[in-house]
Amino acid sequence: PVVWALDGPPSPARDVVAERYARRGALLPDDVTATIAALDALGVRDAAMAHAQRHFDRADAIARENAIDASGRVRAFLAANVRRVV
């Protein structure tokens, strides 16, 4: 998500992300909060979820075509972990 944000057009939110990631060392709690807010303003959470959904949809199609994970447990596990991370 950070790379996607930095690759976008110039904006105040993009500047926040670029400035925080240009620093050496760990980000302070206020920096983390500002960076997350900037990433959300840039729409990266939604973009990441949409990207993950496309991969899940393709994996579902492959699973159906090959009769794999009929119960859906593997997909549910993966989907829960993606939501937890982003």
CSV table of N, CA and C in Angstrom, one decimal, residues 14-64:
chain,number,residue,atom,x,y,z
A,14,ARG,N,-0.1,12.3,0.2
A,14,ARG,CA,1.1,11.6,-0.3
A,14,ARG,C,2.4,12.1,0.3
A,15,ASP,N,2.4,13.5,0.5
A,15,ASP,CA,3.6,14.1,1.1
A,15,ASP,C,3.8,13.6,2.5
A,16,VAL,N,2.7,13.4,3.3
A,16,VAL,CA,2.9,12.9,4.6
A,16,VAL,C,3.5,11.5,4.6
A,17,VAL,N,3.0,10.6,3.7
A,17,VAL,CA,3.6,9.3,3.6
A,17,VAL,C,5.0,9.3,3.2
A,18,ALA,N,5.3,10.1,2.2
A,18,ALA,CA,6.7,10.2,1.7
A,18,ALA,C,7.7,10.7,2.7
A,19,GLU,N,7.3,11.8,3.4
A,19,GLU,CA,8.1,12.3,4.5
A,19,GLU,C,8.4,11.4,5.6
A,20,ARG,N,7.3,10.7,6.0
A,20,ARG,CA,7.5,9.7,7.2
A,20,ARG,C,8.4,8.5,6.7
A,21,TYR,N,8.2,8.1,5.5
A,21,TYR,CA,9.0,6.9,5.1
A,21,TYR,C,10.5,7.3,4.7
A,22,ALA,N,10.7,8.6,4.5
A,22,ALA,CA,12.1,9.1,4.2
A,22,ALA,C,12.9,9.1,5.4
A,23,ARG,N,12.3,9.1,6.6
A,23,ARG,CA,13.1,9.2,7.8
A,23,ARG,C,13.8,7.9,8.1
A,24,ARG,N,14.9,8.0,8.7
A,24,ARG,CA,15.7,6.8,9.2
A,24,ARG,C,15.2,6.4,10.5
A,25,GLY,N,15.0,5.1,10.8
A,25,GLY,CA,14.6,4.6,12.1
A,25,GLY,C,13.1,4.4,12.2
A,26,ALA,N,12.7,4.0,13.4
A,26,ALA,CA,11.3,3.7,13.6
A,26,ALA,C,10.5,5.0,13.7
A,27,LEU,N,9.2,4.8,13.3
A,27,LEU,CA,8.3,5.9,13.4
A,27,LEU,C,7.7,6.0,14.8
A,28,LEU,N,7.6,7.2,15.2
A,28,LEU,CA,7.0,7.5,16.5
A,28,LEU,C,5.5,7.2,16.4
A,29,PRO,N,4.8,7.0,17.6
A,29,PRO,CA,3.3,6.8,17.5
A,29,PRO,C,2.5,7.8,16.8
A,30,ASP,N,2.9,9.1,16.9
A,30,ASP,CA,2.2,10.2,16.2
A,30,ASP,C,2.4,10.1,14.7
A,31,ASP,N,3.6,9.6,14.3
A,31,ASP,CA,4.0,9.4,12.9
A,31,ASP,C,3.1,8.3,12.3
A,32,VAL,N,3.0,7.2,13.1
A,32,VAL,CA,2.2,6.1,12.6
A,32,VAL,C,0.8,6.5,12.4
A,33,THR,N,0.2,7.2,13.4
A,33,THR,CA,-1.2,7.7,13.3
A,33,THR,C,-1.4,8.6,12.0
A,34,ALA,N,-0.4,9.5,11.8
A,34,ALA,CA,-0.5,10.4,10.7
A,34,ALA,C,-0.4,9.6,9.4
A,35,THR,N,0.5,8.7,9.3
A,35,THR,CA,0.7,7.9,8.1
A,35,THR,C,-0.5,7.1,7.8
A,36,ILE,N,-1.1,6.4,8.8
A,36,ILE,CA,-2.3,5.6,8.5
A,36,ILE,C,-3.4,6.5,8.0
A,37,ALA,N,-3.6,7.7,8.6
A,37,ALA,CA,-4.6,8.6,8.2
A,37,ALA,C,-4.4,9.0,6.7
A,38,ALA,N,-3.1,9.3,6.4
A,38,ALA,CA,-2.8,9.7,5.0
A,38,ALA,C,-3.1,8.6,4.1
A,39,LEU,N,-2.7,7.4,4.4
A,39,LEU,CA,-2.9,6.2,3.6
A,39,LEU,C,-4.4,6.0,3.3
A,40,ASP,N,-5.2,6.2,4.4
A,40,ASP,CA,-6.6,6.0,4.3
A,40,ASP,C,-7.2,7.1,3.4
A,41,ALA,N,-6.7,8.3,3.5
A,41,ALA,CA,-7.1,9.5,2.7
A,41,ALA,C,-6.8,9.2,1.2
A,42,LEU,N,-5.8,8.5,1.0
A,42,LEU,CA,-5.4,8.1,-0.4
A,42,LEU,C,-6.1,6.9,-1.0
A,43,GLY,N,-6.9,6.3,-0.1
A,43,GLY,CA,-7.7,5.1,-0.6
A,43,GLY,C,-6.9,3.8,-0.7
A,44,VAL,N,-5.8,3.7,-0.1
A,44,VAL,CA,-5.0,2.5,-0.2
A,44,VAL,C,-5.6,1.3,0.4
A,45,ARG,N,-6.3,1.5,1.5
A,45,ARG,CA,-7.0,0.3,2.2
A,45,ARG,C,-8.0,-0.3,1.2
A,46,ASP,N,-8.8,0.6,0.6
A,46,ASP,CA,-9.9,0.1,-0.3
A,46,ASP,C,-9.2,-0.6,-1.5
A,47,ALA,N,-8.1,0.1,-2.0
A,47,ALA,CA,-7.4,-0.5,-3.2
A,47,ALA,C,-6.8,-1.9,-2.8
A,48,ALA,N,-6.2,-2.0,-1.7
A,48,ALA,CA,-5.6,-3.3,-1.3
A,48,ALA,C,-6.7,-4.3,-1.1
A,49,MET,N,-7.8,-4.0,-0.5
A,49,MET,CA,-8.9,-5.0,-0.4
A,49,MET,C,-9.5,-5.4,-1.7
A,50,ALA,N,-9.6,-4.4,-2.7
A,50,ALA,CA,-10.1,-4.7,-4.0
A,50,ALA,C,-9.1,-5.7,-4.7
A,51,HIS,N,-7.8,-5.4,-4.6
A,51,HIS,CA,-6.8,-6.2,-5.2
A,51,HIS,C,-6.9,-7.6,-4.6
A,52,ALA,N,-6.9,-7.7,-3.3
A,52,ALA,CA,-7.1,-9.0,-2.6
A,52,ALA,C,-8.3,-9.8,-3.1
A,53,GLN,N,-9.4,-9.0,-3.2
A,53,GLN,CA,-10.7,-9.7,-3.7
A,53,GLN,C,-10.5,-10.3,-5.1
A,54,ARG,N,-9.8,-9.6,-5.9
A,54,ARG,CA,-9.6,-10.1,-7.3
A,54,ARG,C,-8.9,-11.4,-7.2
A,55,HIS,N,-7.9,-11.5,-6.4
A,55,HIS,CA,-7.1,-12.7,-6.2
A,55,HIS,C,-7.9,-13.8,-5.6
A,56,PHE,N,-8.7,-13.5,-4.6
A,56,PHE,CA,-9.6,-14.5,-4.0
A,56,PHE,C,-10.6,-15.0,-5.0
A,57,ASP,N,-11.2,-14.1,-5.8
A,57,ASP,CA,-12.1,-14.5,-6.8
A,57,ASP,C,-11.5,-15.5,-7.8
A,58,ARG,N,-10.3,-15.2,-8.2
A,58,ARG,CA,-9.6,-16.1,-9.1
A,58,ARG,C,-9.3,-17.5,-8.5
A,59,ALA,N,-8.9,-17.4,-7.2
A,59,ALA,CA,-8.6,-18.6,-6.5
A,59,ALA,C,-9.9,-19.5,-6.3
A,60,ASP,N,-11.0,-18.8,-6.1
A,60,ASP,CA,-12.3,-19.5,-6.0
A,60,ASP,C,-12.6,-20.2,-7.3
A,61,ALA,N,-12.4,-19.5,-8.4
A,61,ALA,CA,-12.7,-20.1,-9.7
A,61,ALA,C,-11.8,-21.4,-9.9
A,62,ILE,N,-10.5,-21.3,-9.6
A,62,ILE,CA,-9.6,-22.4,-9.7
A,62,ILE,C,-10.1,-23.5,-8.8
A,63,ALA,N,-10.4,-23.2,-7.5
A,63,ALA,CA,-10.9,-24.2,-6.6
A,63,ALA,C,-12.1,-24.9,-7.1
A,64,ARG,N,-13.1,-24.2,-7.6
A,64,ARG,CA,-14.3,-24.8,-8.2
A,64,ARG,C,-14.0,-25.7,-9.4
